[in-house]
Amino acid sequence: MAITSRPRVWHHQEQEEEKNSVIQSKSLELMNKVRFLEKAVEEERLARAALMVELEEERAASASAADEAMAMILRLQADKASLEMEGKQYERMIEEKFAYDEEEMNILKEILFKREREKHFLEKELETYRQSDDDRDDAGDREPIVYDVHVIEDDKNSKMKHDGTAVHKERENDDQMKQMEDVLKDHDSSPSPSS
């Protein structure tokens, strides 16, 4: 009996050893899988951390670019406002210069008109004197016609000043011109001595 029980014990031991080796191989396999999964998880964690760092860098770069763009927009807006203000100042200066030049032109036209009137009056007066000399030569005894003539001289610089004195002088000159024109009209309308 002892002989039959030994092979069974051996057989039982062999089965136990087989079971143990299978369990060991399975546990080794499981441990390898666990190590593999732990390694994969660690790699994923490192990759995720790297992606997070990269994402933060991208965010920082994006924020910096946005700040730079905003600063450039503000600078361009300030430059545009400055140029618009400068353009308006130039436009205002040109308008003022144009108005000043137009006023100067009107003053010069007025002076020229007055000079032409004076010239015309003096030409008429000269003609009158010539006629009176001719008449005197013809009549001999006639009393000469005497006119009180004042030649008006406009001072350009005083004309350019817009003060009360210049305006007053101008009014006096206008009055004198009207008086001279009235005298001239009276003389022209009176019958000539030769007729």
Coordinates of N, CA and C in Angstrom, one line a residue:
M1 N 0.8 -1.2 0.0 CA 0.0 0.0 0.0 C 0.8 1.3 0.0
A2 N 1.9 1.1 0.6 CA 2.8 2.2 0.7 C 3.3 2.6 -0.7
I3 N 3.4 1.6 -1.5 CA 3.9 1.8 -2.9 C 2.9 2.5 -3.7
T4 N 1.6 2.2 -3.6 CA 0.6 2.9 -4.3 C 0.3 4.3 -3.8
S5 N 0.6 4.5 -2.6 CA 0.3 5.9 -2.1 C 1.4 6.9 -2.5
R6 N 2.6 6.4 -2.7 CA 3.7 7.3 -3.1 C 3.4 7.9 -4.5
P7 N 3.1 7.1 -5.4 CA 2.8 7.7 -6.7 C 1.7 8.7 -6.7
R8 N 0.8 8.4 -5.9 CA -0.3 9.4 -5.8 C 0.2 10.7 -5.1
V9 N 1.0 10.6 -4.2 CA 1.6 11.8 -3.5 C 2.4 12.5 -4.6
W10 N 3.2 11.7 -5.3 CA 4.0 12.4 -6.3 C 3.1 13.1 -7.4
H11 N 2.1 12.3 -7.7 CA 1.2 12.8 -8.7 C 0.5 14.1 -8.1
H12 N 0.1 14.0 -6.9 CA -0.5 15.1 -6.2 C 0.4 16.3 -6.1
Q13 N 1.7 16.0 -5.9 CA 2.7 17.0 -5.8 C 2.9 17.7 -7.1
E14 N 3.0 16.8 -8.1 CA 3.2 17.3 -9.5 C 2.0 18.2 -9.9
Q15 N 0.8 17.8 -9.5 CA -0.4 18.6 -9.8 C -0.3 19.9 -9.1
E16 N 0.2 19.9 -7.8 CA 0.3 21.1 -7.0 C 1.4 22.0 -7.7
E17 N 2.5 21.4 -8.1 CA 3.5 22.1 -8.7 C 3.1 22.8 -10.0
E18 N 2.3 22.0 -10.7 CA 1.8 22.5 -12.0 C 0.9 23.7 -11.7
K19 N 0.0 23.4 -10.7 CA -0.9 24.5 -10.4 C -0.1 25.8 -9.9
N20 N 0.9 25.5 -9.1 CA 1.7 26.7 -8.6 C 2.4 27.4 -9.8
S21 N 2.9 26.5 -10.7 CA 3.6 27.2 -11.9 C 2.7 28.0 -12.7
V22 N 1.4 27.4 -12.9 CA 0.4 28.1 -13.7 C 0.1 29.4 -13.0
I23 N -0.1 29.3 -11.6 CA -0.5 30.5 -10.9 C 0.7 31.5 -10.9
Q24 N 1.9 31.0 -10.8 CA 3.0 31.9 -10.9 C 3.1 32.6 -12.3
S25 N 2.9 31.7 -13.3 CA 3.0 32.3 -14.6 C 1.9 33.4 -14.9
K26 N 0.7 33.0 -14.3 CA -0.4 34.0 -14.5 C -0.2 35.2 -13.6
S27 N 0.4 35.0 -12.4 CA 0.7 36.2 -11.6 C 1.8 37.0 -12.3
L28 N 2.8 36.4 -12.9 CA 3.8 37.1 -13.6 C 3.3 37.8 -14.8
E29 N 2.4 37.1 -15.5 CA 1.7 37.8 -16.6 C 0.9 39.0 -16.2
L30 N 0.2 38.8 -15.1 CA -0.6 39.9 -14.5 C 0.3 41.1 -14.1
M31 N 1.4 40.7 -13.4 CA 2.3 41.8 -13.0 C 2.9 42.5 -14.2
N32 N 3.2 41.7 -15.2 CA 3.8 42.4 -16.4 C 2.7 43.3 -17.0
K33 N 1.5 42.8 -17.1 CA 0.4 43.7 -17.6 C 0.2 45.0 -16.7
V34 N 0.3 44.7 -15.4 CA 0.1 45.9 -14.5 C 1.3 46.9 -14.7
R35 N 2.5 46.3 -14.8 CA 3.7 47.2 -15.1 C 3.5 47.9 -16.4
F36 N 3.1 47.2 -17.4 CA 2.9 47.8 -18.7 C 1.8 48.9 -18.7
L37 N 0.7 48.6 -18.0 CA -0.3 49.6 -17.8 C 0.1 50.8 -17.0
E38 N 0.9 50.5 -16.0 CA 1.5 51.6 -15.2 C 2.4 52.5 -16.0
K39 N 3.2 51.8 -16.8 CA 4.1 52.6 -17.7 C 3.4 53.4 -18.7
A40 N 2.3 52.8 -19.3 CA 1.5 53.5 -20.3 C 0.8 54.7 -19.6
V41 N 0.3 54.5 -18.4 CA -0.3 55.6 -17.6 C 0.7 56.7 -17.4
E42 N 1.9 56.3 -17.0 CA 2.9 57.3 -16.7 C 3.3 58.1 -17.9
E43 N 3.4 57.4 -19.1 CA 3.7 58.1 -20.3 C 2.6 59.0 -20.7
E44 N 1.3 58.6 -20.5 CA 0.2 59.4 -20.8 C 0.2 60.7 -19.9
R45 N 0.5 60.5 -18.6 CA 0.6 61.6 -17.7 C 1.7 62.6 -18.1
L46 N 2.8 62.1 -18.5 CA 3.9 62.9 -19.0 C 3.5 63.7 -20.3
A47 N 2.9 63.0 -21.2 CA 2.4 63.6 -22.4 C 1.4 64.7 -22.1
R48 N 0.5 64.4 -21.2 CA -0.5 65.3 -20.8 C 0.1 66.6 -20.2
A49 N 1.1 66.3 -19.3 CA 1.8 67.5 -18.7 C 2.5 68.3 -19.7
A50 N 3.1 67.6 -20.7 CA 3.8 68.4 -21.8 C 2.8 69.2 -22.6
L51 N 1.7 68.6 -22.9 CA 0.6 69.3 -23.6 C 0.1 70.5 -22.8
M52 N 0.0 70.3 -21.5 CA -0.5 71.4 -20.7 C 0.5 72.6 -20.7
V53 N 1.8 72.2 -20.6 CA 2.8 73.3 -20.7 C 2.8 74.0 -22.0
E54 N 2.7 73.2 -23.1 CA 2.6 73.8 -24.4 C 1.3 74.6 -24.6
L55 N 0.2 74.1 -24.0 CA -1.0 74.9 -24.1 C -0.9 76.2 -23.3
E56 N -0.2 76.2 -22.2 CA 0.0 77.4 -21.4 C 0.9 78.4 -22.2
E57 N 1.9 77.9 -22.8 CA 2.8 78.7 -23.6 C 2.0 79.4 -24.8
E58 N 1.2 78.5 -25.4 CA 0.3 79.1 -26.5 C -0.6 80.2 -26.0
R59 N -1.2 79.9 -24.8 CA -2.1 80.9 -24.3 C -1.3 82.2 -24.0
A60 N -0.1 82.1 -23.4 CA 0.7 83.3 -23.1 C 1.1 84.0 -24.3
A61 N 1.5 83.2 -25.4 CA 1.8 83.9 -26.7 C 0.6 84.5 -27.3
S62 N -0.5 83.9 -27.2 CA -1.7 84.5 -27.8 C -2.1 85.7 -27.0
A63 N -2.0 85.7 -25.7 CA -2.3 86.9 -24.9 C -1.4 88.0 -25.2
S64 N -0.1 87.7 -25.4 CA 0.9 88.7 -25.7 C 0.7 89.3 -27.1
A65 N 0.3 88.4 -28.0 CA 0.0 88.9 -29.4 C -1.2 89.8 -29.4
A66 N -2.2 89.4 -28.6 CA -3.4 90.2 -28.5 C -3.1 91.6 -27.8
D67 N -2.3 91.6 -26.8 CA -1.9 92.9 -26.2 C -1.1 93.7 -27.2
E68 N -0.2 93.1 -27.9 CA 0.5 93.9 -29.0 C -0.4 94.4 -30.0
A69 N -1.3 93.6 -30.5 CA -2.3 94.1 -31.5 C -3.1 95.2 -30.9
M70 N -3.6 95.1 -29.7 CA -4.4 96.2 -29.1 C -3.6 97.4 -28.9
A71 N -2.3 97.3 -28.5 CA -1.4 98.5 -28.4 C -1.2 99.1 -29.8
M72 N -1.0 98.3 -30.8 CA -0.8 98.8 -32.2 C -2.1 99.5 -32.6
I73 N -3.3 98.9 -32.4 CA -4.6 99.6 -32.7 C -4.7 100.9 -32.0
L74 N -4.4 100.9 -30.7 CA -4.5 102.2 -30.0 C -3.5 103.2 -30.5
R75 N -2.3 102.8 -30.9 CA -1.3 103.7 -31.4 C -1.8 104.3 -32.8
L76 N -2.3 103.4 -33.6 CA -2.8 103.8 -34.9 C -4.0 104.8 -34.8
Q77 N -4.9 104.5 -33.8 CA -6.0 105.4 -33.6 C -5.5 106.8 -33.1
A78 N -4.5 106.8 -32.2 CA -3.9 108.0 -31.8 C -3.2 108.8 -32.9
D79 N -2.5 108.0 -33.8 CA -1.9 108.7 -35.0 C -2.9 109.2 -35.9
K80 N -4.0 108.5 -36.1 CA -5.1 108.9 -37.0 C -5.7 110.2 -36.4
A81 N -6.0 110.2 -35.1 CA -6.6 111.4 -34.5 C -5.7 112.6 -34.6
S82 N -4.4 112.3 -34.4 CA -3.4 113.4 -34.5 C -3.3 114.0 -35.9
L83 N -3.3 113.1 -36.9 CA -3.3 113.5 -38.3 C -4.6 114.3 -38.7
E84 N -5.7 113.8 -38.2 CA -7.0 114.5 -38.4 C -7.0 115.9 -37.8
M85 N -6.5 116.0 -36.6 CA -6.4 117.3 -35.9 C -5.5 118.2 -36.7
E86 N -4.3 117.7 -37.1 CA -3.4 118.5 -37.9 C -4.0 118.9 -39.2
G87 N -4.7 118.0 -39.9 CA -5.4 118.3 -41.1 C -6.4 119.4 -40.9
K88 N -7.2 119.3 -39.9 CA -8.2 120.4 -39.6 C -7.5 121.7 -39.3
Q89 N -6.4 121.7 -38.6 CA -5.6 122.9 -38.4 C -5.1 123.5 -39.7
Y90 N -4.6 122.7 -40.6 CA -4.1 123.2 -41.8 C -5.3 123.7 -42.7
E91 N -6.4 123.0 -42.6 CA -7.6 123.5 -43.4 C -8.1 124.8 -42.8
R92 N -8.1 125.0 -41.5 CA -8.5 126.2 -40.9 C -7.5 127.3 -41.3
M93 N -6.2 127.0 -41.2 CA -5.2 128.0 -41.6 C -5.4 128.5 -43.1
I94 N -5.7 127.5 -43.9 CA -5.9 127.8 -45.4 C -7.1 128.7 -45.5
E95 N -8.2 128.3 -44.8 CA -9.4 129.1 -44.9 C -9.2 130.5 -44.4
E96 N -8.5 130.6 -43.3 CA -8.2 132.0 -42.8 C -7.3 132.8 -43.8
K97 N -6.3 132.1 -44.3 CA -5.5 132.8 -45.3 C -6.3 133.2 -46.5
F98 N -7.1 132.3 -47.0 CA -8.0 132.6 -48.1 C -8.9 133.8 -47.8
A99 N -9.5 133.8 -46.6 CA -10.3 135.0 -46.3 C -9.5 136.2 -46.2
Y100 N -8.3 136.1 -45.6 CA -7.5 137.3 -45.5 C -7.1 137.8 -46.9
D101 N -6.7 136.9 -47.7 CA -6.3 137.3 -49.1 C -7.4 137.9 -49.8
E102 N -8.6 137.4 -49.6 CA -9.8 137.9 -50.3 C -10.1 139.3 -49.8
E103 N -10.0 139.5 -48.5 CA -10.2 140.8 -47.9 C -9.1 141.8 -48.4
E104 N -7.9 141.4 -48.5 CA -6.8 142.2 -49.1 C -7.1 142.6 -50.5
M105 N -7.6 141.6 -51.3 CA -7.9 141.8 -52.7 C -9.1 142.8 -52.8
N106 N -10.1 142.7 -51.9 CA -11.2 143.7 -52.0 C -10.7 145.1 -51.6
I107 N -9.8 145.2 -50.6 CA -9.2 146.5 -50.3 C -8.4 147.1 -51.5
L108 N -7.6 146.2 -52.1 CA -6.8 146.7 -53.2 C -7.7 147.1 -54.4
K109 N -8.8 146.4 -54.6 CA -9.8 146.7 -55.7 C -10.4 148.1 -55.4
E110 N -10.8 148.3 -54.1 CA -11.4 149.5 -53.7 C -10.4 150.7 -53.9
I111 N -9.1 150.5 -53.5 CA -8.1 151.5 -53.7 C -8.0 151.8 -55.2
L112 N -7.9 150.7 -56.0 CA -7.8 150.9 -57.4 C -9.0 151.7 -58.0
F113 N -10.2 151.3 -57.5 CA -11.4 152.0 -58.0 C -11.3 153.5 -57.7
K114 N -10.9 153.8 -56.4 CA -10.7 155.2 -56.0 C -9.7 155.9 -56.9
R115 N -8.6 155.3 -57.1 CA -7.6 155.9 -58.0 C -8.1 156.2 -59.4
E116 N -8.9 155.2 -59.9 CA -9.5 155.4 -61.2 C -10.4 156.6 -61.2
R117 N -11.2 156.7 -60.1 CA -12.1 157.8 -60.0 C -11.4 159.1 -59.9
E118 N -10.3 159.1 -59.1 CA -9.5 160.3 -59.0 C -8.9 160.7 -60.4
K119 N -8.4 159.7 -61.1 CA -7.8 159.9 -62.4 C -8.8 160.5 -63.4
H120 N -10.0 159.9 -63.3 CA -11.1 160.4 -64.2 C -11.4 161.8 -63.8
F121 N -11.6 162.1 -62.5 CA -11.9 163.5 -62.1 C -10.8 164.4 -62.6
L122 N -9.5 164.0 -62.4 CA -8.4 164.9 -62.7 C -8.4 165.1 -64.2
E123 N -8.7 164.1 -65.0 CA -8.7 164.2 -66.5 C -9.8 165.2 -66.8
K124 N -11.0 165.1 -66.2 CA -12.1 166.0 -66.5 C -11.7 167.4 -66.1
E125 N -11.1 167.6 -64.9 CA -10.6 168.9 -64.5 C -9.6 169.5 -65.4
L126 N -8.7 168.7 -65.9 CA -7.7 169.1 -66.9 C -8.4 169.6 -68.1
E127 N -9.4 168.8 -68.6 CA -10.1 169.2 -69.8 C -10.9 170.5 -69.5
T128 N -11.4 170.7 -68.3 CA -12.1 171.9 -68.0 C -11.1 173.1 -68.0
Y129 N -9.9 172.9 -67.5 CA -8.9 174.0 -67.5 C -8.5 174.3 -68.9
R130 N -8.4 173.3 -69.7 CA -8.0 173.6 -71.1 C -9.1 174.4 -71.8
Q131 N -10.3 173.9 -71.6 CA -11.4 174.7 -72.2 C -11.5 176.1 -71.7
S132 N -11.3 176.3 -70.4 CA -11.3 177.6 -69.8 C -10.2 178.5 -70.4
D133 N -9.0 177.9 -70.6 CA -7.9 178.6 -71.2 C -8.2 179.0 -72.6
D134 N -8.8 178.1 -73.3 CA -9.2 178.4 -74.7 C -10.2 179.5 -74.7
D135 N -11.2 179.4 -73.8 CA -12.2 180.4 -73.7 C -11.6 181.8 -73.3
R136 N -10.7 181.7 -72.4 CA -10.0 183.0 -72.0 C -9.3 183.6 -73.1
D137 N -8.6 182.8 -73.9 CA -7.9 183.3 -75.0 C -8.9 183.9 -76.0
D138 N -10.1 183.3 -76.1 CA -11.2 183.8 -77.0 C -11.8 185.0 -76.4
A139 N -12.2 185.0 -75.2 CA -13.0 186.0 -74.6 C -12.1 187.1 -73.9
G140 N -11.0 186.8 -73.4 CA -10.1 187.7 -72.8 C -10.6 188.3 -71.5
D141 N -11.8 188.8 -71.3 CA -12.2 189.5 -70.1 C -13.0 188.6 -69.1
R142 N -13.2 187.4 -69.5 CA -14.0 186.5 -68.6 C -13.2 186.1 -67.4
E143 N -13.9 186.0 -66.4 CA -13.3 185.6 -65.1 C -13.1 184.1 -65.1
P144 N -11.9 183.6 -64.8 CA -11.6 182.1 -64.8 C -12.4 181.4 -63.7
I145 N -12.8 180.2 -64.1 CA -13.5 179.3 -63.1 C -12.4 178.7 -62.2
V146 N -12.6 178.8 -60.9 CA -11.6 178.2 -60.0 C -12.3 177.1 -59.2
Y147 N -11.6 176.0 -59.1 CA -12.1 174.9 -58.4 C -11.2 174.6 -57.2
D148 N -11.8 174.3 -56.1 CA -11.0 173.9 -54.9 C -10.8 172.4 -55.0
V149 N -9.7 171.9 -55.4 CA -9.5 170.5 -55.7 C -8.5 170.0 -54.6
H150 N -8.9 168.9 -54.0 CA -8.0 168.2 -53.1 C -7.7 166.8 -53.6
V151 N -6.5 166.5 -53.9 CA -6.2 165.1 -54.4 C -6.1 164.2 -53.2
I152 N -6.8 163.1 -53.3 CA -6.8 162.1 -52.2 C -5.7 161.1 -52.4
E153 N -4.9 161.0 -51.4 CA -3.8 160.0 -51.4 C -4.1 158.9 -50.4
D154 N -4.3 157.7 -50.8 CA -4.6 156.6 -49.8 C -3.2 156.0 -49.4
D155 N -3.0 156.0 -48.2 CA -1.8 155.3 -47.7 C -2.1 153.8 -47.6
K156 N -1.4 153.0 -48.3 CA -1.8 151.6 -48.3 C -1.7 151.0 -46.9
N157 N -0.6 151.3 -46.2 CA -0.5 150.7 -44.9 C -1.6 151.2 -43.9
S158 N -2.0 152.5 -44.0 CA -3.0 152.9 -43.1 C -4.3 152.3 -43.5
K159 N -4.5 152.0 -44.8 CA -5.7 151.3 -45.3 C -5.8 149.9 -44.8
M160 N -4.6 149.3 -44.7 CA -4.6 147.9 -44.2 C -5.1 147.8 -42.8
K161 N -4.8 148.9 -42.0 CA -5.2 148.9 -40.6 C -6.7 149.1 -40.5
H162 N -7.4 148.4 -39.7 CA -8.8 148.6 -39.6 C -9.1 149.3 -38.3
D163 N -8.7 150.5 -38.2 CA -9.0 151.3 -36.9 C -9.9 152.4 -37.3
G164 N -10.4 153.1 -36.2 CA -11.3 154.2 -36.4 C -10.8 155.3 -37.3
T165 N -9.5 155.6 -37.2 CA -9.0 156.8 -37.9 C -9.0 156.5 -39.4
A166 N -8.7 155.3 -39.8 CA -8.7 154.9 -41.3 C -10.1 155.0 -41.8
V167 N -11.0 154.5 -41.0 CA -12.4 154.5 -41.5 C -12.9 156.0 -41.6
H168 N -12.5 156.8 -40.6 CA -13.0 158.2 -40.6 C -12.4 158.9 -41.8
K169 N -11.1 158.7 -42.1 CA -10.4 159.3 -43.2 C -11.1 158.9 -44.5
E170 N -11.4 157.6 -44.6 CA -12.0 157.1 -45.8 C -13.4 157.8 -46.0
R171 N -14.1 158.0 -45.0 CA -15.4 158.7 -45.1 C -15.2 160.1 -45.6
E172 N -14.2 160.8 -45.0 CA -13.9 162.2 -45.4 C -13.6 162.2 -46.9
N173 N -12.7 161.2 -47.3 CA -12.3 161.2 -48.7 C -13.5 160.9 -49.6
D174 N -14.4 160.0 -49.2 CA -15.6 159.7 -50.0 C -16.4 161.0 -50.1
D175 N -16.6 161.7 -49.0 CA -17.3 163.0 -49.0 C -16.7 164.0 -50.0
Q176 N -15.4 164.1 -49.9 CA -14.7 165.0 -50.8 C -14.9 164.6 -52.3
M177 N -14.8 163.3 -52.6 CA -15.0 162.8 -53.9 C -16.4 163.1 -54.4
K178 N -17.4 163.0 -53.6 CA -18.7 163.3 -54.0 C -18.9 164.8 -54.3
Q179 N -18.3 165.6 -53.4 CA -18.3 167.0 -53.6 C -17.7 167.4 -55.0
M180 N -16.5 166.8 -55.3 CA -15.9 167.1 -56.5 C -16.7 166.6 -57.7
E181 N -17.3 165.4 -57.5 CA -18.2 164.9 -58.6 C -19.3 165.9 -58.8
D182 N -19.9 166.4 -57.8 CA -21.0 167.3 -57.9 C -20.6 168.6 -58.6
V183 N -19.4 169.1 -58.3 CA -18.9 170.3 -58.9 C -18.7 170.0 -60.4
L184 N -18.1 168.8 -60.7 CA -17.9 168.5 -62.1 C -19.2 168.4 -62.9
K185 N -20.2 167.8 -62.2 CA -21.5 167.6 -62.9 C -22.1 169.0 -63.1
D186 N -22.0 169.9 -62.1 CA -22.5 171.3 -62.3 C -21.8 172.0 -63.5
H187 N -20.5 171.8 -63.5 CA -19.7 172.4 -64.6 C -20.1 171.9 -65.9
D188 N -20.3 170.5 -66.0 CA -20.6 169.9 -67.3 C -22.0 170.3 -67.7
S189 N -22.9 170.5 -66.8 CA -24.3 170.8 -67.1 C -24.5 172.3 -67.5
S190 N -23.5 173.1 -67.0 CA -23.7 174.6 -67.3 C -23.2 174.8 -68.7
P191 N -23.9 175.8 -69.5 CA -23.5 176.0 -70.9 C -22.1 176.5 -71.0
S192 N -21.4 176.0 -71.9 CA -20.0 176.5 -72.1 C -19.9 177.9 -72.6
P193 N -19.0 178.7 -72.2 CA -18.9 180.1 -72.6 C -18.7 180.3 -74.1
S194 N -18.1 179.3 -74.8 CA -17.9 179.5 -76.2 C -19.2 179.3 -77.0
S195 N -20.3 178.7 -76.4 CA -21.5 178.5 -77.2 C -22.3 179.7 -77.2

